[in-house]
Coordinates of C-alpha atoms in Angstrom, one line a residue:
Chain A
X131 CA 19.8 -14.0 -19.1
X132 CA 20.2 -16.5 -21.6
X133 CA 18.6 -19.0 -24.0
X134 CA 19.1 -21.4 -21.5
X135 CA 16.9 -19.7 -19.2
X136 CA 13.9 -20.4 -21.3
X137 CA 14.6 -24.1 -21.4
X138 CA 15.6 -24.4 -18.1
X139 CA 11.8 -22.7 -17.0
X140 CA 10.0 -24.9 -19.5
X141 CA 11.6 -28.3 -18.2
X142 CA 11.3 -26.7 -14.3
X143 CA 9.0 -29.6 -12.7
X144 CA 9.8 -32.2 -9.6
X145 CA 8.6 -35.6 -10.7
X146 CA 9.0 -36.5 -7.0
X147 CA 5.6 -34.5 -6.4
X148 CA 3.5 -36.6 -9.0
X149 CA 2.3 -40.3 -8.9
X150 CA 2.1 -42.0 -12.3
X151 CA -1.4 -42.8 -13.5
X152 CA -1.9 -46.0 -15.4
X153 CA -4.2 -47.5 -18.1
X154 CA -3.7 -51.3 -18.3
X155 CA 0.2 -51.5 -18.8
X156 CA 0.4 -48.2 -19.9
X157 CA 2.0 -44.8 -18.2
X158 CA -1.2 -42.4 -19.2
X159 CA 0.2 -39.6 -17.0
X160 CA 1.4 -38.4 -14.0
X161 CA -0.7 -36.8 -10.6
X162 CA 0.3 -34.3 -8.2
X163 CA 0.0 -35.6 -4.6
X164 CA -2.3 -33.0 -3.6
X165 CA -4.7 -33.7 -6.1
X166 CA -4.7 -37.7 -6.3
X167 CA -6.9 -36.9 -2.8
X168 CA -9.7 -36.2 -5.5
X169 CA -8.9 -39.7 -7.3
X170 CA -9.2 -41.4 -4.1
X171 CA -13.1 -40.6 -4.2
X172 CA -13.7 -42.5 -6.8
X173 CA -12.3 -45.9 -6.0
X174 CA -14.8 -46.9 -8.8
X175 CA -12.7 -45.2 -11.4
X176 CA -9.2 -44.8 -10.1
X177 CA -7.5 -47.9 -8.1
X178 CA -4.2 -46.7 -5.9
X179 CA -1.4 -49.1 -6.1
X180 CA 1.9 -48.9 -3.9
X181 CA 2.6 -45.1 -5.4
X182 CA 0.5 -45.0 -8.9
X183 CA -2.8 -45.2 -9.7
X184 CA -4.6 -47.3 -12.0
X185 CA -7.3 -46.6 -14.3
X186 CA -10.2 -49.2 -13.2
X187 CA -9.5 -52.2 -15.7
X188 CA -14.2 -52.1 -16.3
X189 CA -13.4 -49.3 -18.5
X190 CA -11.9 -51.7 -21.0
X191 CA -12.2 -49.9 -24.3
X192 CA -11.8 -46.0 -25.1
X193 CA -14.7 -44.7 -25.5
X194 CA -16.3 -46.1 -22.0
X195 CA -13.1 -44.6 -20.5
X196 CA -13.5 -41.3 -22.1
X197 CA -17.3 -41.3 -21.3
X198 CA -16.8 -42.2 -17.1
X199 CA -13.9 -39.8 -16.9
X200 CA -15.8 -37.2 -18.6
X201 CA -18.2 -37.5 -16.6
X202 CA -16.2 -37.3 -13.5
X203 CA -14.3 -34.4 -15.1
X204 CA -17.4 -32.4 -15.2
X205 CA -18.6 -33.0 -11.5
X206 CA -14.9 -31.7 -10.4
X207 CA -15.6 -28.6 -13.1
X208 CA -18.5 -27.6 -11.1
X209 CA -16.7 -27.8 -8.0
X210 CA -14.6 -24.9 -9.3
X211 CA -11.8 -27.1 -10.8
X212 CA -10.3 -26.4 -14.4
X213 CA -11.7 -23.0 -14.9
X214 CA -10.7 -23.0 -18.3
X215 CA -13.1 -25.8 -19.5
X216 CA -13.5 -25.7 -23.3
X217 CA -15.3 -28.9 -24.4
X218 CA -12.4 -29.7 -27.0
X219 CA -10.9 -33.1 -26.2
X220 CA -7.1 -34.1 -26.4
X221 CA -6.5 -37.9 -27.1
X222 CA -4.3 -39.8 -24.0
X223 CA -1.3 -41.1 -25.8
X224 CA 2.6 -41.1 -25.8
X225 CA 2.4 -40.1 -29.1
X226 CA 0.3 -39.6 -32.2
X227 CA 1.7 -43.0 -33.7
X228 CA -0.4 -44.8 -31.3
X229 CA -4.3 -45.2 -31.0
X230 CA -5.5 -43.0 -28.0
X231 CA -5.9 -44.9 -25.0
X232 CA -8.6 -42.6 -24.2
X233 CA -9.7 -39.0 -24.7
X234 CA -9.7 -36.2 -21.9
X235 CA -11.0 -32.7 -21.6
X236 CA -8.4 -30.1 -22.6
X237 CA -8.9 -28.1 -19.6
X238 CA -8.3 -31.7 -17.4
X239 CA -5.0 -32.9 -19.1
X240 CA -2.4 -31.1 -17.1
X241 CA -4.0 -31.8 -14.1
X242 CA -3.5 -35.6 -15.2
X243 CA 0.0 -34.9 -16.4
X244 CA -1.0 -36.6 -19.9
X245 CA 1.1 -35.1 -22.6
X246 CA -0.4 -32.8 -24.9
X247 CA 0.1 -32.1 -28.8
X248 CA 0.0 -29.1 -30.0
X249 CA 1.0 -26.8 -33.9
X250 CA 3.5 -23.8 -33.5
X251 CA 4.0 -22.0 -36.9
X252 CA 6.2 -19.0 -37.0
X253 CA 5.4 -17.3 -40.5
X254 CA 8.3 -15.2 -41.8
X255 CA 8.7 -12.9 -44.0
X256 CA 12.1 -12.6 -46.0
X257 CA 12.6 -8.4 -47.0
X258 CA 15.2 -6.9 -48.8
X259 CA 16.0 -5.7 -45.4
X260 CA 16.2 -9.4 -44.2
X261 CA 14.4 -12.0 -42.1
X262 CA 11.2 -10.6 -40.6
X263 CA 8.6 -12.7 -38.5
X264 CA 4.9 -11.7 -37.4
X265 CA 4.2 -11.9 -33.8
X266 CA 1.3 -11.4 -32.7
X267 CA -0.1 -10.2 -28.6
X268 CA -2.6 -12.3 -26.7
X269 CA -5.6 -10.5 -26.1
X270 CA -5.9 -9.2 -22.6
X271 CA -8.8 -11.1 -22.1
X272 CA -8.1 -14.6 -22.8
X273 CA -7.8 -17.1 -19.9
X274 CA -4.2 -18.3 -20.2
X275 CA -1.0 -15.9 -21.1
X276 CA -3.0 -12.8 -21.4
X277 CA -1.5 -10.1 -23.1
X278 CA 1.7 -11.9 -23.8
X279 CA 3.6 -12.4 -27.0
X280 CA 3.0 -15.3 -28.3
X281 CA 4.0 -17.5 -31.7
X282 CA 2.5 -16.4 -34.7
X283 CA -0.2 -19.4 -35.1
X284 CA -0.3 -22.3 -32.2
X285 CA -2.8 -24.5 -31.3
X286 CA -3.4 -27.4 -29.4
X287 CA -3.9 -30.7 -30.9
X288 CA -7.6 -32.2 -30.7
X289 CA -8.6 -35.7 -31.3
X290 CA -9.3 -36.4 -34.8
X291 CA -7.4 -33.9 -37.4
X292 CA -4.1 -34.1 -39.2
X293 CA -1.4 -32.0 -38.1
X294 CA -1.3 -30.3 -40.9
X295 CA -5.2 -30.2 -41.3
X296 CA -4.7 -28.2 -37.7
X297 CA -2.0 -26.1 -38.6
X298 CA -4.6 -24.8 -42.0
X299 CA -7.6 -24.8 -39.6
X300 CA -5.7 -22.5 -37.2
X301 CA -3.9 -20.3 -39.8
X302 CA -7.2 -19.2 -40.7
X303 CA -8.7 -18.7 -37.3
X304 CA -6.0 -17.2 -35.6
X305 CA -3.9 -15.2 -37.7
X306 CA -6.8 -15.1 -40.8
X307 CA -4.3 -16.9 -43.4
X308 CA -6.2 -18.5 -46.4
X309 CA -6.3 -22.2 -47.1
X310 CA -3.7 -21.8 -50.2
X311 CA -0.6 -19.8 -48.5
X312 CA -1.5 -22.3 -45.4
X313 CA -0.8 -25.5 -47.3
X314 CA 2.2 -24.5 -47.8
X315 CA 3.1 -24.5 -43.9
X316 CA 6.5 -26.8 -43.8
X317 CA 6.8 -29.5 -40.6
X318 CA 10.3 -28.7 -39.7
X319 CA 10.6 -30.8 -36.6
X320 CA 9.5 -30.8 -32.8
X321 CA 9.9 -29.7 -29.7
X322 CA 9.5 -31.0 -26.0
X323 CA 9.8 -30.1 -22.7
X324 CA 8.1 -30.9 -19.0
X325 CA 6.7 -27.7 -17.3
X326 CA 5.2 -27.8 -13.7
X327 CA 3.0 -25.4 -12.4
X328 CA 1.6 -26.0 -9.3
X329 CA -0.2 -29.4 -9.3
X330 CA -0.6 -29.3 -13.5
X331 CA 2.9 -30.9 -15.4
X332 CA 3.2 -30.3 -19.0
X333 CA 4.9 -32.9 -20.3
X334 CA 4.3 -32.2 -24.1
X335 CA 5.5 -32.0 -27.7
X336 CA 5.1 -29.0 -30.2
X337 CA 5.0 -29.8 -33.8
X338 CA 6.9 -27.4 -35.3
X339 CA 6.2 -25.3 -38.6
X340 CA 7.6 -22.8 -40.6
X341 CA 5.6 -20.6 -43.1
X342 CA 7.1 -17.7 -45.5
X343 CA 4.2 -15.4 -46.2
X344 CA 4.6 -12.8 -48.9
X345 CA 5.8 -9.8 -48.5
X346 CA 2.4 -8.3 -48.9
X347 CA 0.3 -10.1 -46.6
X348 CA -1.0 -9.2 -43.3
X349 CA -1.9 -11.4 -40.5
X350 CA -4.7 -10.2 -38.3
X351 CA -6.7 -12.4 -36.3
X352 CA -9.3 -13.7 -36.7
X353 CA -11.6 -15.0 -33.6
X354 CA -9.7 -13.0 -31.1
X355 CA -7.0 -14.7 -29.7
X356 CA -4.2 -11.6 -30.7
X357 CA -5.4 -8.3 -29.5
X358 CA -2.6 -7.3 -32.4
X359 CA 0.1 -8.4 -35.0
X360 CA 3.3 -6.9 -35.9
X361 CA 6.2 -7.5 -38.4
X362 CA 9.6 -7.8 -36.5
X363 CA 13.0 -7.6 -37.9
X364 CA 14.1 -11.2 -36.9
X365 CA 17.3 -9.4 -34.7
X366 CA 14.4 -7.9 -32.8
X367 CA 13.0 -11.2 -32.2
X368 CA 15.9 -12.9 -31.1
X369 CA 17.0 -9.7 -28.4
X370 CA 13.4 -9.9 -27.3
X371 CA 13.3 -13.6 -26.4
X372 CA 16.8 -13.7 -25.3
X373 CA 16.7 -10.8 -23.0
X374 CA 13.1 -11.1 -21.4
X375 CA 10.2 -13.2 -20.4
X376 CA 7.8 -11.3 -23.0
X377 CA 6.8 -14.5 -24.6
X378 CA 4.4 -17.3 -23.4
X379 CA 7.0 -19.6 -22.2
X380 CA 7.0 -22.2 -24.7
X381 CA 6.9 -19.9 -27.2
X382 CA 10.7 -19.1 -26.7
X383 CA 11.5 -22.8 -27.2
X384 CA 9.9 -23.0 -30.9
X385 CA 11.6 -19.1 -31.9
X386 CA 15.0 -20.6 -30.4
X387 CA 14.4 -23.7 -32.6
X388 CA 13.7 -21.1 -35.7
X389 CA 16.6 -19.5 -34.8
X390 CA 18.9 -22.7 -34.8
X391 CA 17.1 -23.9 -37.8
X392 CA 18.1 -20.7 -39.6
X393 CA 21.7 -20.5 -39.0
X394 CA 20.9 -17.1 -36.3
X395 CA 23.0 -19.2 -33.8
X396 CA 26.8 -19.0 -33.9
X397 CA 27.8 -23.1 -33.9
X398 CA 30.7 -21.7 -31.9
X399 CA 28.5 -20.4 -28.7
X400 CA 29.7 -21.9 -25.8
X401 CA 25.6 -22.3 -25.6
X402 CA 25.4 -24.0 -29.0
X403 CA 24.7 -27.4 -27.9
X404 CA 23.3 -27.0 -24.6
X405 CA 20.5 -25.1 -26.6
X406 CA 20.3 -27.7 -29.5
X407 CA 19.9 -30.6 -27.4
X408 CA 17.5 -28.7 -24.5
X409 CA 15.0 -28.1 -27.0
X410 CA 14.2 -31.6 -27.0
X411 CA 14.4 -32.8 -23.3
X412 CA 12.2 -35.8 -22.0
X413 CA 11.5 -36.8 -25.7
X414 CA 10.1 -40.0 -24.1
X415 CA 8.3 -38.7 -21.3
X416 CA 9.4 -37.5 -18.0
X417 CA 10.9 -40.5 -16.0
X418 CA 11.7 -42.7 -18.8
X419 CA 14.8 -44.2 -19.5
X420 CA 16.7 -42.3 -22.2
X421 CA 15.9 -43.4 -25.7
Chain B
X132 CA 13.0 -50.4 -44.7
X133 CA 12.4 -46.5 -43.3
X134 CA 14.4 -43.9 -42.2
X135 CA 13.8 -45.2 -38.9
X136 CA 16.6 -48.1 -39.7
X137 CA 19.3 -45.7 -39.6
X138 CA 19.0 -44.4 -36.5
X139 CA 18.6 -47.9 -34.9
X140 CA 21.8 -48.5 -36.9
X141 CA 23.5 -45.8 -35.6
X142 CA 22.7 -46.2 -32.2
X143 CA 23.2 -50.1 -32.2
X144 CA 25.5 -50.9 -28.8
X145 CA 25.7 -52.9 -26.1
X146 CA 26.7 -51.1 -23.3
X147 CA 26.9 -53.4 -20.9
X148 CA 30.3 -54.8 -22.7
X149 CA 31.8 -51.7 -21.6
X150 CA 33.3 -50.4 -18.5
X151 CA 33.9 -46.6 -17.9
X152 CA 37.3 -44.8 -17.2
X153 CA 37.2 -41.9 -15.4
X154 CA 39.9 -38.9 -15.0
X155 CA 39.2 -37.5 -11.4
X156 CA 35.5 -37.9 -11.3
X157 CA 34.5 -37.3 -14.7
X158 CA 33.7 -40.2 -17.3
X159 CA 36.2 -39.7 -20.2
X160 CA 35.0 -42.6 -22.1
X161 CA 34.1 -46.1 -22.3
X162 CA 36.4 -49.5 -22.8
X163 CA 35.3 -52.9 -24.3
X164 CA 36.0 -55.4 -21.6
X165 CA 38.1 -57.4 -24.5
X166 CA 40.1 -54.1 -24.9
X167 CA 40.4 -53.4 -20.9
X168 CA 43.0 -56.1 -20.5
X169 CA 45.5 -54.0 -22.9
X170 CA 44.9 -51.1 -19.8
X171 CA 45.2 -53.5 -17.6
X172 CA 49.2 -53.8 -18.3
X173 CA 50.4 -50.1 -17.4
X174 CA 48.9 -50.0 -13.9
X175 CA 51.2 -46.5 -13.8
X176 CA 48.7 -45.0 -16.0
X177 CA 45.0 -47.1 -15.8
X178 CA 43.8 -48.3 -12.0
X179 CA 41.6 -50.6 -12.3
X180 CA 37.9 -50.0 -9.9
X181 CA 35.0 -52.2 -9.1
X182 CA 33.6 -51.8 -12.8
X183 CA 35.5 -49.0 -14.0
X184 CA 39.2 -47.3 -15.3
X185 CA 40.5 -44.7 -13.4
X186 CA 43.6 -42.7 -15.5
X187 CA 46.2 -42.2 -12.8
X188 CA 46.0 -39.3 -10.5
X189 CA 49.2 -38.9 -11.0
X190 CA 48.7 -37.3 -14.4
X191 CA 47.4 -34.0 -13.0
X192 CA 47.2 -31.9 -16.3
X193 CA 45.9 -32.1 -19.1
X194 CA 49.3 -31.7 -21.1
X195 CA 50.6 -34.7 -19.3
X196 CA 48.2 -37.0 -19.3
X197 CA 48.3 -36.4 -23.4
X198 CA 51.5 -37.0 -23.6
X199 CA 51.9 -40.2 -21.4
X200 CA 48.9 -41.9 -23.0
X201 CA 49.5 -40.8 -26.4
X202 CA 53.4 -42.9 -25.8
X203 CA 51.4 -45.6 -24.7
X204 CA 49.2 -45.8 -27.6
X205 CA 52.0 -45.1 -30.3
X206 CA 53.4 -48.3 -28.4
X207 CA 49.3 -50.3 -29.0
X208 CA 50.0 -48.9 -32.4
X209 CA 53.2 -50.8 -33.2
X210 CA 51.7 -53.5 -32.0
X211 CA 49.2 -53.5 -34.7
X212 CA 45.8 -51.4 -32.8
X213 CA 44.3 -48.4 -34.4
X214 CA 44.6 -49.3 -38.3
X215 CA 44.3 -45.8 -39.3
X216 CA 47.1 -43.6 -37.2
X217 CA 46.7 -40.1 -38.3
X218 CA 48.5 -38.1 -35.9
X219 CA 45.6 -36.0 -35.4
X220 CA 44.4 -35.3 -32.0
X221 CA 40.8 -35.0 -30.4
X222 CA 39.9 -33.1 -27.4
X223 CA 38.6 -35.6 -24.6
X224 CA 35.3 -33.4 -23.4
X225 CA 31.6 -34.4 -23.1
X226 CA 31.7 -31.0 -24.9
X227 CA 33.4 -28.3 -26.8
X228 CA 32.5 -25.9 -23.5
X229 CA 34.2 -27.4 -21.5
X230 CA 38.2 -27.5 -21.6
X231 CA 39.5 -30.9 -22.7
X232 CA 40.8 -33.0 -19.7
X233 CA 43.3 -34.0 -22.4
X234 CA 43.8 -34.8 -25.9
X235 CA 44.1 -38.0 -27.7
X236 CA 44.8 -39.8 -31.4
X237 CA 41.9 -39.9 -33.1
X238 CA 42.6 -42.9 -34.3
X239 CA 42.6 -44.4 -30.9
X240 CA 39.3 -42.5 -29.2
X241 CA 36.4 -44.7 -30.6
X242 CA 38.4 -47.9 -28.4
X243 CA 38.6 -45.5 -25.4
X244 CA 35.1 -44.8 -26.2
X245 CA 35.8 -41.1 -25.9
X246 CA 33.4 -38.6 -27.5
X247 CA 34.3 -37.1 -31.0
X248 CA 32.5 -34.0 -32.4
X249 CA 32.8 -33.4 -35.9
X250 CA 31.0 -31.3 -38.5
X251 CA 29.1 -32.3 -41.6
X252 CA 27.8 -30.1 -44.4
X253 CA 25.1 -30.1 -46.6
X254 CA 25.7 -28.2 -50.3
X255 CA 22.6 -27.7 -52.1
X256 CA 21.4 -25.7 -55.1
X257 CA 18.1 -24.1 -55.4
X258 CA 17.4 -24.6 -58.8
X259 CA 14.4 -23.6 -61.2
X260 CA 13.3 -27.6 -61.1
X261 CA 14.1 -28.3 -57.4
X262 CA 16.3 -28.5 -54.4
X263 CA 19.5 -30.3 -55.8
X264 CA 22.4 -31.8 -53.1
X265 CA 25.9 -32.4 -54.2
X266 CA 26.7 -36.2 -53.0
X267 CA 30.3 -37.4 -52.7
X268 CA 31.6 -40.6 -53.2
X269 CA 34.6 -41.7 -51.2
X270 CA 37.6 -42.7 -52.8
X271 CA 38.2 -46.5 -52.9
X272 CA 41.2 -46.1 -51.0
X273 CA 40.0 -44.7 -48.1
X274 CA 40.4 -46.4 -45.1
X275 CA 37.5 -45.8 -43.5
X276 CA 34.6 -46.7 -45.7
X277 CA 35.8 -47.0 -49.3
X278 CA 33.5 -46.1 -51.8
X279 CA 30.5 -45.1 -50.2
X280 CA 28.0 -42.0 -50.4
X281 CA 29.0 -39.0 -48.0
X282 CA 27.9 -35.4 -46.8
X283 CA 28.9 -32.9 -49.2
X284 CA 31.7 -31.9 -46.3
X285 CA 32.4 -33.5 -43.5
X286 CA 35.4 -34.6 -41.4
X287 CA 36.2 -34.6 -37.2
X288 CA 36.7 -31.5 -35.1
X289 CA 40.7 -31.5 -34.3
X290 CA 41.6 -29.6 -31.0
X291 CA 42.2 -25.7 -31.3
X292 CA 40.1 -25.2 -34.0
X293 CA 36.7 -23.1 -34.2
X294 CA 33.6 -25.3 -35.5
X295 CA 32.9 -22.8 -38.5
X296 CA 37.1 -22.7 -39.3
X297 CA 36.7 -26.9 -39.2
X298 CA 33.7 -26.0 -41.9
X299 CA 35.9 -23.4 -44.1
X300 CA 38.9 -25.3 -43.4
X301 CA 37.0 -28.9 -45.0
X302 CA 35.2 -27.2 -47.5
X303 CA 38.1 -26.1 -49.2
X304 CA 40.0 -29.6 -48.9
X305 CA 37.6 -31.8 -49.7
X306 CA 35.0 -29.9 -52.0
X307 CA 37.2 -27.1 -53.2
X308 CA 34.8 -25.0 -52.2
X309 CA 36.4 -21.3 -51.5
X310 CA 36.3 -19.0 -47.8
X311 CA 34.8 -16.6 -49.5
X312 CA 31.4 -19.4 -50.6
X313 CA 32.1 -21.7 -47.3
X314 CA 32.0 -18.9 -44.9
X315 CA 28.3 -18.6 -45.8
X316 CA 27.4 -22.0 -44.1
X317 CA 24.6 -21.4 -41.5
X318 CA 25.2 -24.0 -38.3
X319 CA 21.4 -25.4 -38.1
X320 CA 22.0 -27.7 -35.3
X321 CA 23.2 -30.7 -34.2
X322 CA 22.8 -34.9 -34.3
X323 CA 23.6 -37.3 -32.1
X324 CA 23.9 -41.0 -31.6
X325 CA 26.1 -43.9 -30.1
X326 CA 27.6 -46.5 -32.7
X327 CA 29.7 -49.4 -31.9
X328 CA 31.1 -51.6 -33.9
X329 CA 33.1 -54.6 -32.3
X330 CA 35.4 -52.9 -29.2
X331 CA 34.8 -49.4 -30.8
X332 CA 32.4 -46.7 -29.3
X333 CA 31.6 -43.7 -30.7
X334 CA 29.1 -41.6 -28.8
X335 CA 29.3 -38.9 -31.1
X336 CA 28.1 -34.9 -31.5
X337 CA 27.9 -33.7 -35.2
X338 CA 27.7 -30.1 -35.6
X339 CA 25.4 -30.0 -38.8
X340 CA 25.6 -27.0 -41.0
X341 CA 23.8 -26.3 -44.6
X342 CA 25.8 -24.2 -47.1
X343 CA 23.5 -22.9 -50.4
X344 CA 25.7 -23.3 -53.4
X345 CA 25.4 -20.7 -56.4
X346 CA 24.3 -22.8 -59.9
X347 CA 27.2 -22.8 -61.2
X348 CA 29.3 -23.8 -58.8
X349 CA 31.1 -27.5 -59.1
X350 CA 32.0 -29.3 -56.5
X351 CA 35.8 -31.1 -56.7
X352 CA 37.5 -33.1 -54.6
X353 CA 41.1 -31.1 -53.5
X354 CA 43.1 -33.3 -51.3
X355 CA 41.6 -37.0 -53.0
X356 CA 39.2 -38.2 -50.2
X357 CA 36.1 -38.3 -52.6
X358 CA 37.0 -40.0 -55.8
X359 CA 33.2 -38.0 -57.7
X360 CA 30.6 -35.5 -56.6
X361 CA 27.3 -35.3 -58.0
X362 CA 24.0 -33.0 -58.7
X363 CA 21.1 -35.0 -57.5
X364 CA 18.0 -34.0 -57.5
X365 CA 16.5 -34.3 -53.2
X366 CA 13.8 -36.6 -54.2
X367 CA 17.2 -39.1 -55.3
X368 CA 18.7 -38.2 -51.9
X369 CA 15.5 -39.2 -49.9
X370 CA 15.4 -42.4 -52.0
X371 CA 18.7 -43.5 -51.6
X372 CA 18.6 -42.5 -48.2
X373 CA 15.2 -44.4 -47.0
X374 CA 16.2 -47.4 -49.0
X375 CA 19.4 -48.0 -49.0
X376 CA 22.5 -48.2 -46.6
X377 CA 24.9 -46.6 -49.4
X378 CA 25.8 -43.4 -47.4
X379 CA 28.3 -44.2 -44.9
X380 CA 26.1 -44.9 -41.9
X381 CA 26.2 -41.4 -40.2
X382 CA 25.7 -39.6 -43.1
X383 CA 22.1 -41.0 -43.3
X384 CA 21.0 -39.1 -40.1
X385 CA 22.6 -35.7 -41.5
X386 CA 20.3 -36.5 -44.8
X387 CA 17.7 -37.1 -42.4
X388 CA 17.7 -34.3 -40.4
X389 CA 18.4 -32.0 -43.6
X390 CA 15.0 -33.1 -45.2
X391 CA 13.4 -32.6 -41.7
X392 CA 14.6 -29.2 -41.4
X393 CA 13.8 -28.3 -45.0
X394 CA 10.1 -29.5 -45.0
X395 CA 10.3 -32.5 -46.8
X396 CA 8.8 -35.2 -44.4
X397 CA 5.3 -34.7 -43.6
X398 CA 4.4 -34.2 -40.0
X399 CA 1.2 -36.7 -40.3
X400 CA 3.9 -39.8 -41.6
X401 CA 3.5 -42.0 -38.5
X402 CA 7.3 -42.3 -38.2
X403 CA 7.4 -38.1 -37.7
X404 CA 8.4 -37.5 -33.9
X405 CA 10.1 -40.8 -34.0
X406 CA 12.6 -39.2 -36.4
X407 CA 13.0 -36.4 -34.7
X408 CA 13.8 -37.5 -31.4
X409 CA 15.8 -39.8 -33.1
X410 CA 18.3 -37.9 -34.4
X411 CA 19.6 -36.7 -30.8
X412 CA 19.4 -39.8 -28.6
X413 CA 21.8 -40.1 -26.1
X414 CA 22.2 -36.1 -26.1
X415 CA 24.3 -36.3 -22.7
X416 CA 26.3 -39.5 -23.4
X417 CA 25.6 -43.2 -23.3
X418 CA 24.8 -44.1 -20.0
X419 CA 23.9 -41.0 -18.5
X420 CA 20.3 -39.9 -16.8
X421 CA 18.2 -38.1 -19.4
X422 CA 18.3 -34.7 -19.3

């Protein structure tokens, strides 16, 4: 296998399968065809067009639209839907620029096809040995990726805190770095993708940051989330997420990035570019016109 | 003005005054309808479709279709097309995996509309007060340009070369930087964008590649193409860059991607993802269905 794999498996989806969703003018998301049968009954909230649904145009300002969705949201909950429901919302917006159309349970949003923001960090370590990074393990227990590798701190994005506000706040919970080494997280780009799984599509953007931590320091979580954290040799890294499927999938995207980033990647890999430009398919969305 | 200017700049074009030519069934590049006519006189070598040039099937190899163009343009040349002859040639390929379906003056491929790859460089110093970059100035005779800020290195990816011996190869000529320092550059990615200016296209790849400089080291031009180089501090560089259109007008989105990558735009400016999905539009070529 290759790096490509890893791109190819987060951008796996068939758009053909999903009906967009609209507020007002706007493209809020996309719906699976087997669960827009759940929009239909509630005409009161969700209008079908010829092949898209529209957002009923009552619900005329955010917060009303946030408030009957939620509420509608819930009522499919206790029917068994979403069974991770975490009562943490995620705004509905092409991108963070932009005031949030509305705001939508985290558990709800792939189910919606709205894209999600989220913070991966990989904190490094730079030995006399070379480039190290920490990687932590999912705990076995969590409801999503358990007991897979994962990035060393990443987080989704909630309504209402900077990126870099998110990136501190989860440095400390997740991988139990203080507020000082934290702030000096650095926003080295993004990346994007469009997964499918089943009737949920992914069609999100990962703020991307990199963090050297001193050589002393040792990241252990916090609330959880990691069962464990180790120091890698960055070589070990790189085999690991070339080689196997050991990492939650979008993981591999934002190491690959850190690998490109850090001149790890021969320019003269007959990959090179397929893996540069991959790491930032559907920058727009998935069925937009290329920017 | 914003950083935000120079990718619009860069990726100001109007495709529908082009028409594509094809060689068998793959695009090989565009041509300005005002330009088309000049095809339109060697019907041996460019059929003319509905919308489109097709380069006559009767050039079946690479090698031949090379050289039966490349007499045809030497003729466009006499007759006063391609200012700057240079009797260097360019691999015709959406990309360096693939082989070239032939080679052409790279004089002539922006008016074909033909893809170019080239690879800029970055020098920088870490010093005790900062990040420092070494900025060129091209020399006033310069064809292409005169005068104007540049990357530290940078110059067009020739057939038959690798990208890092392009990178070793212009280091030497045009910073006098030495194999034994240039062989340190790290390739950290890529940029891409699609520039026209008049009846030239250039849907361009830059391989982008940072090189750390020791303290002492000067940069000097070796073969006359910059006519200074200079220590600035990066807080000069992102200046110039976001206010100005001194750097010749690719060179911004190097710059650009260089203080991404490096930490040095915040990921909470509003214009964040924007940059960084805008320094890789039109990954697969003008015209093409995203990826």
């Amino acid at each position: 296998m290759s790096f490509l794999d890893h791109i190819a498996r987060c951008n796996a989806h068939d758009l053909s399968q999903f009906q967009p969703w609209l507020i007002g003018a706007a493209r809020a998301g996309w719906v699976h065809r087997d669960f827009a049968a759940v929009l239909g009954r509630r005409p009161d909230l969700f209008t079908p067009g010829a092949d898209f649904w529209h957002l009923s145009e009552a619900l005329s300002a955010p917060q009303r639209r946030t408030e009957a969705v939620g509420a509608f949201l819930r009522d499919l909950a206790r029917e068994g839907w979403f069974s991770a429901w975490r009562d943490e919302r995620y705004p509905v917006t092409p991108d963070l620029k932009r005031p949030a159309l509305m705001a939508m349970e985290r558990a709800a949003v792939p189910y919606f096809g709205v894209r999600a923001f989220g913070v991966h960090l990989t904190g490094y370590v730079r030995r006399a040995d070379g480039l190290h990074v920490w990687v932590p393990r999912r705990a076995r227990d969590k409801p999503t990726y358990p007991g897979m590798l994962d990035n060393t701190v990443a987080g989704g994005h909630p309504e209402g805190l900077g990126l870099l506000q998110n990136v501190v706040k989860e440095c400390f919970e997740e991988a139990s770095i203080p507020v000082g080494i934290a702030r000096q997280a650095k926003a080295v780009g993004a990346i994007t993708y469009c997964h499918q799984s089943g009737m949920e599509l992914k069609p999100d953007v990962q703020y991307v940051f990199d963090l050297e931590l001193p050589e002393g320091f040792i990241c252990r979580s916090n609330d959880g989330e990691a069962e464990s954290f180790e120091l890698w040799p960055v070589a070990d890294v790189i085999a690991r997420v070339r080689d196997t499927f050991d990492f939650k999938y979008n993981c591999n995207l934002v190491l690959i990035d850190f690998f490109v980033r850090h001149g790890l990647i021969a320019a003269d890999d007959p990959d090179y570019f397929a893996i540069v430009a991959g790491l930032r398919r559907h920058p727009f969305g998935p069925g937009d016109a290329p920017g």
